[in-house]
Short mmCIF file of C-alpha atoms in Angstrom, two decimals:
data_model
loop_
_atom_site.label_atom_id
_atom_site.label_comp_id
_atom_site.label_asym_id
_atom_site.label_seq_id
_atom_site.Cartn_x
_atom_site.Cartn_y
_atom_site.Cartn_z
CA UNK A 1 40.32 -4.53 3.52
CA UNK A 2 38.13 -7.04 2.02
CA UNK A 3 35.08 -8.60 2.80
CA UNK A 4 34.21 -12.68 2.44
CA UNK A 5 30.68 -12.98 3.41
CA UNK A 6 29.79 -17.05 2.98
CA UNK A 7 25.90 -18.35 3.08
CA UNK A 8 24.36 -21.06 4.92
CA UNK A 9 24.75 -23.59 2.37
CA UNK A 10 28.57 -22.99 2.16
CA UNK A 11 28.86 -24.03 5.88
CA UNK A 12 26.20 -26.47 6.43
CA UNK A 13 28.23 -29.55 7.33
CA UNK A 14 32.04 -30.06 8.29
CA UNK A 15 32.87 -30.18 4.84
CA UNK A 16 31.91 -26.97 4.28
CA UNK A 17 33.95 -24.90 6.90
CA UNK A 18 36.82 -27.58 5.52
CA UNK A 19 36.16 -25.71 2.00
CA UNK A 20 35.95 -22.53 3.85
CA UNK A 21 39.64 -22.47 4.62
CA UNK A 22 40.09 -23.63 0.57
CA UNK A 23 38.50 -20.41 -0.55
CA UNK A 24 41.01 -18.71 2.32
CA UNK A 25 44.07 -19.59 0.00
CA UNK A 26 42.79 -18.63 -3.15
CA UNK A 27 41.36 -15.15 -1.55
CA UNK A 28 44.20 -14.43 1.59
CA UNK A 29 43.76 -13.77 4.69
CA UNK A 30 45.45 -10.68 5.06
CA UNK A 31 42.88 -7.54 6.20
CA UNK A 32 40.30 -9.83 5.98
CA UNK A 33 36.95 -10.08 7.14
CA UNK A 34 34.63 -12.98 6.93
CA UNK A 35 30.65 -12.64 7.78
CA UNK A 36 28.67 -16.07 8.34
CA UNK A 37 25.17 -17.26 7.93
CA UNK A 38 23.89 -19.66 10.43
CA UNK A 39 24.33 -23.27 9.39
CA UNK A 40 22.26 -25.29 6.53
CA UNK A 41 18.40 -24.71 7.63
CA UNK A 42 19.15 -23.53 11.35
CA UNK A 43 17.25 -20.15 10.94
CA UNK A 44 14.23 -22.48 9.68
CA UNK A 45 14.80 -24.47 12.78
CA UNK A 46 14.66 -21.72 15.28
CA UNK A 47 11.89 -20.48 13.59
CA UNK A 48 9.85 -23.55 14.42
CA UNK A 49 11.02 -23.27 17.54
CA UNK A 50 10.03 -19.86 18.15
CA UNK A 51 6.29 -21.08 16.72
CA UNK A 52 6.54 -23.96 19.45
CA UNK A 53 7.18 -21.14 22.47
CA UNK A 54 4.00 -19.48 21.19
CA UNK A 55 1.50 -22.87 19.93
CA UNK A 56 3.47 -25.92 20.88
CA UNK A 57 5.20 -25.43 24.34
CA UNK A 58 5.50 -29.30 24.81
CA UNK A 59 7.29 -29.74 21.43
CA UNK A 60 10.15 -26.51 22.89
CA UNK A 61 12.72 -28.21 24.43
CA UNK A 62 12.86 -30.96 21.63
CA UNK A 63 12.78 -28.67 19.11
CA UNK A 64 16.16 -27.01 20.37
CA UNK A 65 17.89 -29.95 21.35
CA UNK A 66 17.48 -31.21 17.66
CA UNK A 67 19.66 -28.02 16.18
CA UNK A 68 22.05 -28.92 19.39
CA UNK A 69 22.15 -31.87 17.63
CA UNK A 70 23.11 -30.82 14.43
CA UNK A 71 25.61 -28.58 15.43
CA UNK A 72 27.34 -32.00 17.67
CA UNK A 73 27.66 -33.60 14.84
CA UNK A 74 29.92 -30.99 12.92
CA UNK A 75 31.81 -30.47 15.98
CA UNK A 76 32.49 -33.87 15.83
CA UNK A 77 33.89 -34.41 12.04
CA UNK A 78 35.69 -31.15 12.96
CA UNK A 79 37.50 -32.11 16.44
CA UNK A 80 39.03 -34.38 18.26
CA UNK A 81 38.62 -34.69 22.07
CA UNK A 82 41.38 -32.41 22.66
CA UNK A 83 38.91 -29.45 21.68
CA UNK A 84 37.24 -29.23 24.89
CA UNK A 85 36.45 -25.32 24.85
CA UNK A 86 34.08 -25.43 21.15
CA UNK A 87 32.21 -27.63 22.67
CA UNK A 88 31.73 -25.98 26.41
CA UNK A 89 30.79 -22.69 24.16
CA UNK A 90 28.54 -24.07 21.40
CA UNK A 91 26.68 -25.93 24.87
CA UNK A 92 27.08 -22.25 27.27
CA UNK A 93 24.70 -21.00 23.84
CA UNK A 94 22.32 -23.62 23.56
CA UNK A 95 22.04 -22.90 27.47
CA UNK A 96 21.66 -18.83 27.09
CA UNK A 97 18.80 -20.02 24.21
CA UNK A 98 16.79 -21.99 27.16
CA UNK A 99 17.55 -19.58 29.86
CA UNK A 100 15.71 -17.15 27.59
CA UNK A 101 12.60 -18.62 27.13
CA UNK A 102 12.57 -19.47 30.87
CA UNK A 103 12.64 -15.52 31.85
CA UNK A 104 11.17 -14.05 28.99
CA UNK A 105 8.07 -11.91 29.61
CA UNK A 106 7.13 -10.66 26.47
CA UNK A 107 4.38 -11.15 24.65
CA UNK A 108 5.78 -9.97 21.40
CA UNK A 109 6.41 -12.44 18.46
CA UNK A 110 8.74 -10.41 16.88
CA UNK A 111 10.56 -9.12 19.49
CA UNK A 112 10.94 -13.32 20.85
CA UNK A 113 11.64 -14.41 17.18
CA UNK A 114 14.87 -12.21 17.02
CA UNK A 115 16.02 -13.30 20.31
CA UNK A 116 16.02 -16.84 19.09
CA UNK A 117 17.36 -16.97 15.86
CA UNK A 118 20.60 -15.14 16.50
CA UNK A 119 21.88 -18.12 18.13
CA UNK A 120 22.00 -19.82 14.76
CA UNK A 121 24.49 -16.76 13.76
CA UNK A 122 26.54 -17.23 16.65
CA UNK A 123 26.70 -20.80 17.07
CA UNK A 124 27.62 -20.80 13.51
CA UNK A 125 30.21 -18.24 13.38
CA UNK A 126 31.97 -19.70 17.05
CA UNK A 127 32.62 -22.69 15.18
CA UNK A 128 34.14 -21.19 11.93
CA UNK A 129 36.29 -19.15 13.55
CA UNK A 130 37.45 -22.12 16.58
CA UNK A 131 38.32 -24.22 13.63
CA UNK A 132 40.61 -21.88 11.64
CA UNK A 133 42.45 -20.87 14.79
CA UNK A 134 42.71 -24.49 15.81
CA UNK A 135 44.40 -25.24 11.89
CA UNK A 136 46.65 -21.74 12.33
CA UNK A 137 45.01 -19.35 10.35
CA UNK A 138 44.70 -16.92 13.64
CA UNK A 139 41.76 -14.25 13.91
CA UNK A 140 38.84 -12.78 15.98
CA UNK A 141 35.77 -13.41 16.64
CA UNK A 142 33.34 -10.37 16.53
CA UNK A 143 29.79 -10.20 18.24
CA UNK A 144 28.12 -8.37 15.37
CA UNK A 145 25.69 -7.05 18.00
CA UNK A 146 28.84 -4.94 19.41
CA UNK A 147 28.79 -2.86 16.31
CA UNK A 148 25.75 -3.06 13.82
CA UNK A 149 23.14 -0.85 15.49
CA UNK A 150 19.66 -0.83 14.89
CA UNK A 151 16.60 0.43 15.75
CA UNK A 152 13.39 -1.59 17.33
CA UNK A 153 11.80 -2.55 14.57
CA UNK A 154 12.12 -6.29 14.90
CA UNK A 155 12.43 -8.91 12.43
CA UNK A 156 13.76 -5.90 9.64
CA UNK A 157 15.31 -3.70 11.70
CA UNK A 158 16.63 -0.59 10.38
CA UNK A 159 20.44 0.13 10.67
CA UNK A 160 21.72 3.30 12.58
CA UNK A 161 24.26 4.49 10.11
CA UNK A 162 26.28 7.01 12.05
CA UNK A 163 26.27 4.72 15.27
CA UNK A 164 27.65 1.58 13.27
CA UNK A 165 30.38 3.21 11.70
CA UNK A 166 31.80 4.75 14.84
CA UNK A 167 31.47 1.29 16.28
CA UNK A 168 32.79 -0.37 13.59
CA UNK A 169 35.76 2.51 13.40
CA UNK A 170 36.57 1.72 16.83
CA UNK A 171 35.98 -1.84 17.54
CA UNK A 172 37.92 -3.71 14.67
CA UNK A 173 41.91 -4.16 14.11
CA UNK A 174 41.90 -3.65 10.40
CA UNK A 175 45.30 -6.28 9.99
CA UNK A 176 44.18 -9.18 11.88
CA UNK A 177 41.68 -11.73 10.24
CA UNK A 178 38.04 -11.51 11.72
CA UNK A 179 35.34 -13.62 11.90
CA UNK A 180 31.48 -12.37 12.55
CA UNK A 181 27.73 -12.85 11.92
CA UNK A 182 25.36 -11.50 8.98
CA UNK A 183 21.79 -10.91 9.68
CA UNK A 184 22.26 -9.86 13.43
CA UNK A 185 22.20 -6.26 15.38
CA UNK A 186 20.88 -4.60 18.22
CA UNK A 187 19.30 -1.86 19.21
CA UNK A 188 19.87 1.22 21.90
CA UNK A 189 19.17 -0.99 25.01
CA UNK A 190 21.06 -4.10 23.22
CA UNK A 191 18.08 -6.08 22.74
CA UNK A 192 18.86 -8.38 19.57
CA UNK A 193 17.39 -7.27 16.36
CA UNK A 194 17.73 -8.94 12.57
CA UNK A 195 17.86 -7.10 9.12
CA UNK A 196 15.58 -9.31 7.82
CA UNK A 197 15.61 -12.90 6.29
CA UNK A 198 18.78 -13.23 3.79
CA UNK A 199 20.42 -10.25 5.54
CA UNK A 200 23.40 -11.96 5.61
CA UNK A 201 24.25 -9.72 2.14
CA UNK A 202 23.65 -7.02 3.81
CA UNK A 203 25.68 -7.40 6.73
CA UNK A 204 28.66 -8.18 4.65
CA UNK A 205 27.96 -4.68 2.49
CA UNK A 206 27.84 -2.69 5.71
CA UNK A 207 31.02 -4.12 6.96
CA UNK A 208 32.47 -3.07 3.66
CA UNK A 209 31.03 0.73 3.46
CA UNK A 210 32.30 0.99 7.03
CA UNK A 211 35.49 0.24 6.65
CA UNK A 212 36.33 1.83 2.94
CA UNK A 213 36.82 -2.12 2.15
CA UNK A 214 38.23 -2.98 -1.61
CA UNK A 215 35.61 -5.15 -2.75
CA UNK A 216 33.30 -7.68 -1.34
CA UNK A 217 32.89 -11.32 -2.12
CA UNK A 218 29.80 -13.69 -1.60
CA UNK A 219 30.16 -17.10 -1.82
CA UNK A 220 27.16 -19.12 -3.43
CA UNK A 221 25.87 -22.86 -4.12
CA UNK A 222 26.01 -21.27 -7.71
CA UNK A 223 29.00 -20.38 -10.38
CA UNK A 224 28.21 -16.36 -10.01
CA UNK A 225 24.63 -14.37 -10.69
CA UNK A 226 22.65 -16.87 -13.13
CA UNK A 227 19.74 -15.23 -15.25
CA UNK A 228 17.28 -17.05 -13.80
CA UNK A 229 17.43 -19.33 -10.32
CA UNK A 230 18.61 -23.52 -11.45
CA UNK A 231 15.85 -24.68 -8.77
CA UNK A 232 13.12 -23.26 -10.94
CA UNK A 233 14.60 -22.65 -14.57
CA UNK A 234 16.09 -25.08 -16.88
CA UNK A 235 19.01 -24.24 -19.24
CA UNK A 236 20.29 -21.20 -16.89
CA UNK A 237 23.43 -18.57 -17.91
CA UNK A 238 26.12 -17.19 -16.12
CA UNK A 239 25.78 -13.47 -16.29
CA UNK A 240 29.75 -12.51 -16.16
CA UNK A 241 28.97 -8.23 -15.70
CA UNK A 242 26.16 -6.70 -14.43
CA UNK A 243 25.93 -2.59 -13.77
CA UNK A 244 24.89 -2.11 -10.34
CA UNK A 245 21.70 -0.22 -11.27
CA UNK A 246 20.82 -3.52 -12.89
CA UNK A 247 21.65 -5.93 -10.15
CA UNK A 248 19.68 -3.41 -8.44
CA UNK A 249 16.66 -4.04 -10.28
CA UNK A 250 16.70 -7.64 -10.33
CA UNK A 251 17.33 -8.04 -6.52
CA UNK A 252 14.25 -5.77 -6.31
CA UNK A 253 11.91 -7.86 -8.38
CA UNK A 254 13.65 -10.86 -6.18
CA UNK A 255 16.19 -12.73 -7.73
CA UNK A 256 17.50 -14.73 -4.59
CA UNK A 257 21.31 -14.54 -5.02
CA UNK A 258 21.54 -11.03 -4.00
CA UNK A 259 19.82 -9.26 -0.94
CA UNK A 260 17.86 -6.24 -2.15
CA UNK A 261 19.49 -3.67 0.11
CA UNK A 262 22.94 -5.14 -0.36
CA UNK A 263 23.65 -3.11 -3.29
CA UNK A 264 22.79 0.82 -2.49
CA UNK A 265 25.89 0.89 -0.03
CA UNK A 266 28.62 -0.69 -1.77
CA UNK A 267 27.17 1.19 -5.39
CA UNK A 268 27.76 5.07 -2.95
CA UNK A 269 31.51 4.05 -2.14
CA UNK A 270 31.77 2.31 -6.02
CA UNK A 271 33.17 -0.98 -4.05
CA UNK A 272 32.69 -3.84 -6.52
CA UNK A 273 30.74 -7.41 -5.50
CA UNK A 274 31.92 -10.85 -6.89
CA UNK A 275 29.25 -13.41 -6.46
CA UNK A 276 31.33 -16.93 -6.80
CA UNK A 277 31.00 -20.42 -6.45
CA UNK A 278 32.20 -21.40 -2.74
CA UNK A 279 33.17 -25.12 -4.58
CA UNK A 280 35.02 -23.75 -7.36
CA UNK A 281 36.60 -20.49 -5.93
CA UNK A 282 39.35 -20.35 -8.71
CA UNK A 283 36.17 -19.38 -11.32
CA UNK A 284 35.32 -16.05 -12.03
CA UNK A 285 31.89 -15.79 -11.43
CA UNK A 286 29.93 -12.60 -11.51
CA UNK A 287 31.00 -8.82 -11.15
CA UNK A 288 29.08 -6.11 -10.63
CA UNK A 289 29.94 -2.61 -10.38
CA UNK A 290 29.58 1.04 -12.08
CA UNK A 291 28.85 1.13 -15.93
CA UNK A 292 29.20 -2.70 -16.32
CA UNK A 293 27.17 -4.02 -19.89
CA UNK A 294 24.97 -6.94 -18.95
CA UNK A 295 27.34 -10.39 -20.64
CA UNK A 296 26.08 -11.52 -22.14
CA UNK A 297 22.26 -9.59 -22.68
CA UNK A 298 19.98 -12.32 -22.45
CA UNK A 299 16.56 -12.30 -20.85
CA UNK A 300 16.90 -12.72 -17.33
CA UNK A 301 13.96 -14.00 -15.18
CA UNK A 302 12.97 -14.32 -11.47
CA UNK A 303 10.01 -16.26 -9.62
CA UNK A 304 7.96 -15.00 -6.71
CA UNK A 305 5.74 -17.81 -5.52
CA UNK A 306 3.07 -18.12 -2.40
CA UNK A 307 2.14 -14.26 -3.17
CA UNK A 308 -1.42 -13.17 -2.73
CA UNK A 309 -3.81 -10.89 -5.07
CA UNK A 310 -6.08 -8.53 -4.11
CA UNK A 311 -8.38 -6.92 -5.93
CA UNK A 312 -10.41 -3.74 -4.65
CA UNK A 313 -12.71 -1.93 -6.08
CA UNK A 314 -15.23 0.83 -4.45
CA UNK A 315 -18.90 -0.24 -3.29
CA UNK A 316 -20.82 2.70 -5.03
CA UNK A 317 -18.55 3.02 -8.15
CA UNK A 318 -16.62 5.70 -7.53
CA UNK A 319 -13.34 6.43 -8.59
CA UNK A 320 -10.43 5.00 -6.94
CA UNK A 321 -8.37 8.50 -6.51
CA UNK A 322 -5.59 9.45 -4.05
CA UNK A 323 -7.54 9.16 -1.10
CA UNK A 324 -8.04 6.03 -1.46
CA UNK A 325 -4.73 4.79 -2.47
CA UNK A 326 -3.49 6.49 0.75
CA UNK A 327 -6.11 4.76 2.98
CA UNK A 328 -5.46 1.03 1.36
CA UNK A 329 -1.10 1.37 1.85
CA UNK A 330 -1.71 2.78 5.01
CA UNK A 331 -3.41 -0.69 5.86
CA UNK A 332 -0.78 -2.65 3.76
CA UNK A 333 2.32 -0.90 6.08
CA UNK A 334 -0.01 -1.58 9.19
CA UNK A 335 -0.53 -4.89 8.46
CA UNK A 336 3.23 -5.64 7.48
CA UNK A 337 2.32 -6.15 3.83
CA UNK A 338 5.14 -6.63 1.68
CA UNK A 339 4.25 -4.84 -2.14
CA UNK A 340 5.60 -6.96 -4.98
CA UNK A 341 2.80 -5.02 -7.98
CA UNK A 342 0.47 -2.61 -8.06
CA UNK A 343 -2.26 -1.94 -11.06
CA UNK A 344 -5.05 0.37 -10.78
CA UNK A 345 -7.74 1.35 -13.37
CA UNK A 346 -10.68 4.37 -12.65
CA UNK A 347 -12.84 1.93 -10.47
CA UNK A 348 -10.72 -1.08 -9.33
CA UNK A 349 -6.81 -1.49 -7.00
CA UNK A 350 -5.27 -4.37 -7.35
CA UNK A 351 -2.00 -5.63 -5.47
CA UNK A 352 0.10 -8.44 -4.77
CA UNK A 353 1.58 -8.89 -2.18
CA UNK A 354 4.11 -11.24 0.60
CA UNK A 355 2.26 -11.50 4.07
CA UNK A 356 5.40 -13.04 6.13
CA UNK A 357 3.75 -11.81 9.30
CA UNK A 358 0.55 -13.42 8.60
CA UNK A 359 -1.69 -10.96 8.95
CA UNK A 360 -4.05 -11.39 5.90
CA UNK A 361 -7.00 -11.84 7.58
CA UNK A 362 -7.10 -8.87 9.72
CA UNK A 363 -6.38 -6.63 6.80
CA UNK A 364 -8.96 -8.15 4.63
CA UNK A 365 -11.59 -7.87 7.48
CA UNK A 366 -9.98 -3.30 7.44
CA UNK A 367 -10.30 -3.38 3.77
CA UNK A 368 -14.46 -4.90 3.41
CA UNK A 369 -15.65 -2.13 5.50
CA UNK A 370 -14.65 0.31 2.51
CA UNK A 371 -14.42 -1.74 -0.80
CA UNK A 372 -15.26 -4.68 -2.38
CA UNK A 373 -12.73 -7.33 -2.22
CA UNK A 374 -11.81 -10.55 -4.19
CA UNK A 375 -8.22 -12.58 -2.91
CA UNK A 376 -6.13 -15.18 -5.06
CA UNK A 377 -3.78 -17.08 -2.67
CA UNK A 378 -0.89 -18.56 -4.04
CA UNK A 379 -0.25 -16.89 -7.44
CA UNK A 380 3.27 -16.08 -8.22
CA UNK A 381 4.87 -13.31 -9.92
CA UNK A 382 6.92 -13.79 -12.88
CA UNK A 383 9.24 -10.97 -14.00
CA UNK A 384 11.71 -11.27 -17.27
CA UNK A 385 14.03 -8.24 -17.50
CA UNK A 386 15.57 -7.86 -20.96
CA UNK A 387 12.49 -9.62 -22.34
CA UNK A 388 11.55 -10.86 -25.97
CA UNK A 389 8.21 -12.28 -27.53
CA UNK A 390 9.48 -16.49 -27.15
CA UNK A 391 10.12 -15.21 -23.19
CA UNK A 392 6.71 -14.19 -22.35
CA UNK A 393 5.11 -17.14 -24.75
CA UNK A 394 7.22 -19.64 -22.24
CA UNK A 395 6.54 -17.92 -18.52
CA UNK A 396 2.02 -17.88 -19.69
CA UNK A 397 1.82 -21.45 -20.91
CA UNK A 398 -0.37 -23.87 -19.37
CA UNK A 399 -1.02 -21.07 -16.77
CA UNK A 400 -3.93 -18.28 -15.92
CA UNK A 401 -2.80 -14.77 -16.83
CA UNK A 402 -4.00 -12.57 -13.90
CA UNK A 403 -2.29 -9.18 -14.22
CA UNK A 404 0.83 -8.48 -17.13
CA UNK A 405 3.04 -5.50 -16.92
CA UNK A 406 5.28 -4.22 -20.13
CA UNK A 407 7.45 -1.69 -19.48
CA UNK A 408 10.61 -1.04 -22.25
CA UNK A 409 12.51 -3.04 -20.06
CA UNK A 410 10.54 -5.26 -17.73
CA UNK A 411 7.24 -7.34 -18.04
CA UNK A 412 5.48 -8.77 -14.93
CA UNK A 413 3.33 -11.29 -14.83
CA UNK A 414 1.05 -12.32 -12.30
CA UNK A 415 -0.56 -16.45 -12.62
CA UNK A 416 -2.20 -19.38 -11.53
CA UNK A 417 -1.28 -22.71 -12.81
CA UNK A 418 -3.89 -24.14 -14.49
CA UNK A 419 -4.90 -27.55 -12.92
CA UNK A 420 -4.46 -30.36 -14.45
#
């Protein structure tokens, strides 16, 4: 069994599912299973329409028929008129979306957010796999929700290991070709749930530890794992091996072409990832498993931007001990607070952090009742792995060195740009 997961950018126009089936003949089709991000920018989409529900009820309705839209319009480069049942589907979804936020009751914006942007997952993925059956390559389509169990923690759910594989064991017919969705579960009382933005990865890896799979492919916008990302780094280089303990680092500090908690499950059954280009599938891109050098060993760097500093330190002077510590994470996991650094001297805390549920405020307003408290919005966090003097001398010109970081291995650097 293999695994083909393929992103949103691989799929976000007709073309792209027309490639799709390219990358089928170079990779087979035999024991095959393909997982499928929702289209182009759709998950951005629903997410303004999920913000519209909430703030902008007027702007709802237009907001959804706009993705409808897009999705008509690659239904149409793909088929002809004779293709009557895509088109009843892809519409029966749209309609399930609306019914939704007719009946919902709940308050909850997490709970409402992954309600909505699973259709992009399984609009997506209805397509795909009505177009390969419609050119002959026969398969199935799979409701991930059937088998990737969760539990209720919205918007990052976490999986239920022993429940997915017996669904997985039982649900799938390991010699046909199958088609299904990334990013998507449920939970115990088959409420939608999500693994968390770019979960796609992750999908594809639990597919993969479930079923014992051979190795797993993802298929990029890029020629394989680059050393840095091309939208932010000039002069970029294809890394051909990686070990997974140090694809496992880099997804950690964030490099963008592999999801974080893709790795650990396909690294405990030793099933090797290949990261390739979805244009040029014949290239050899990236490999990564067990005991793999770094090729070539060249500094490899990753960008966080939109992060946010804060700096603590205690109102009489006293030292900031374990106590402490414990009281200000406690906050940070209340508050949804996602830790990218910490550095702490005898009187002062400071962290960055991601705050993708927007609750900065509130947790500033916990944290001046204890300590005082200076924030930097919009600093980003550069990290080189495998770094060297001319490395570091690049990432701090013409910016503001807040916080740096050497380790043997690893320096972090935390900046403002300085304006000009």
């Amino acid at each position: 069994m293999k695994i083909l997961k393929f992103g949103g950018a691989s799929v976000k126009d007709a073309q792209g599912v027309k490639n799709l089936t390219k990358v089928l003949e170079v990779s087979g089709t035999q024991k095959t299973l393909i997982v499928v991000s929702a289209m182009g920018k759709t998950t951005n989409s629903l997410e303004i329409v999920v913000d519209n529900y909430f703030n902008a009820k007027h702007k709802l309705q237009s907001s959804i028929q706009e993705i409808k839209k897009y999705h008509n319009e690659i239904l149409l480069d793909l088929f002809d008129n004779h293709n009557e049942l895509i088109f009843k589907k892809v519409s029966k979804l749209f309609d399930e979306l609306i019914t939704f936020f007719e009946f919902n009751k709940s308050p909850d914006y997490d709970f409402v957010y992954d309600q909505t942007v699973i259709f992009g997952e399984l609009v997506s993925t209805s397509i795909v796999s009505y177009y390969l059956n419609n050119i002959g390559l026969k398969n199935n389509w799979l409701d991930a929700r059937d088998v990737i169990k969760t539990d209720k923690n919205y918007r990052n759910a976490k999986l239920i290991w022993e429940d997915t594989q017996e669904k997985i064991k039982h649900s799938l017919k390991l010699q046909e070709l199958i088609v299904t969705q990334g990013f998507i579960g449920s939970d115990s009382n088959n409420f939608s749930t999500t693994l968390g933005r770019e979960g796609s990865d992750y999908s594809a890896a639990i597919f993969a530890y479930c079923l014992n799979a051979k190795q797993v492919y993802v298929w990029k916008d890029v020629p394989g794992v680059l050393n840095a990302d091309p939208r932010y780094f000039d002069n970029t280089t294809l890394l051909e091996t990686l070990s997974y303990e140090e694809a496992i680092e880099l997804s950690y500090y964030g490099a963008s072409v592999i999801h974080p908690k893709t790795l650990q499950p396909l690294q405990r059954k030793e099933i090797p990832l290949y990261v390739k280009s979805f244009l040029k599938p014949k290239q050899t891109g990236t490999k990564i498993f067990k005991n793999l050098k770094l090729k070539p060993n060249v500094p490899c760097y990753i960008l966080r931007e939109n992060q946010v500093l804060i700096s603590l330190s205690s109102l009489d002077f006293s030292y900031i001990v374990e106590e402490n510590i414990s009281n200000i994470f406690k906050l940070l996991h209340l508050y949804k607070m996602k830790v990218n650094l910490i550095q702490n001297s005898a009187i002062s805390f400071s962290v960055c952090i991601e705050n993708p549920f927007k609750n900065l405020n509130e947790l500033a307003l916990k944290l001046k009742a204890k300590y005082k408290i200076t924030i930097h919005k919009n600093v980003s966090i550069f990290t080189i792995r495998n770094y060297n003097s001319d490395s570091i001398k690049e990432i701090e010109k013409n910016k503001i060195v807040l916080i740096k970081q050497i380790s043997p291995k690893t320096v972090q650097i935390v900046t403002q740009t300085i304006d000009k």
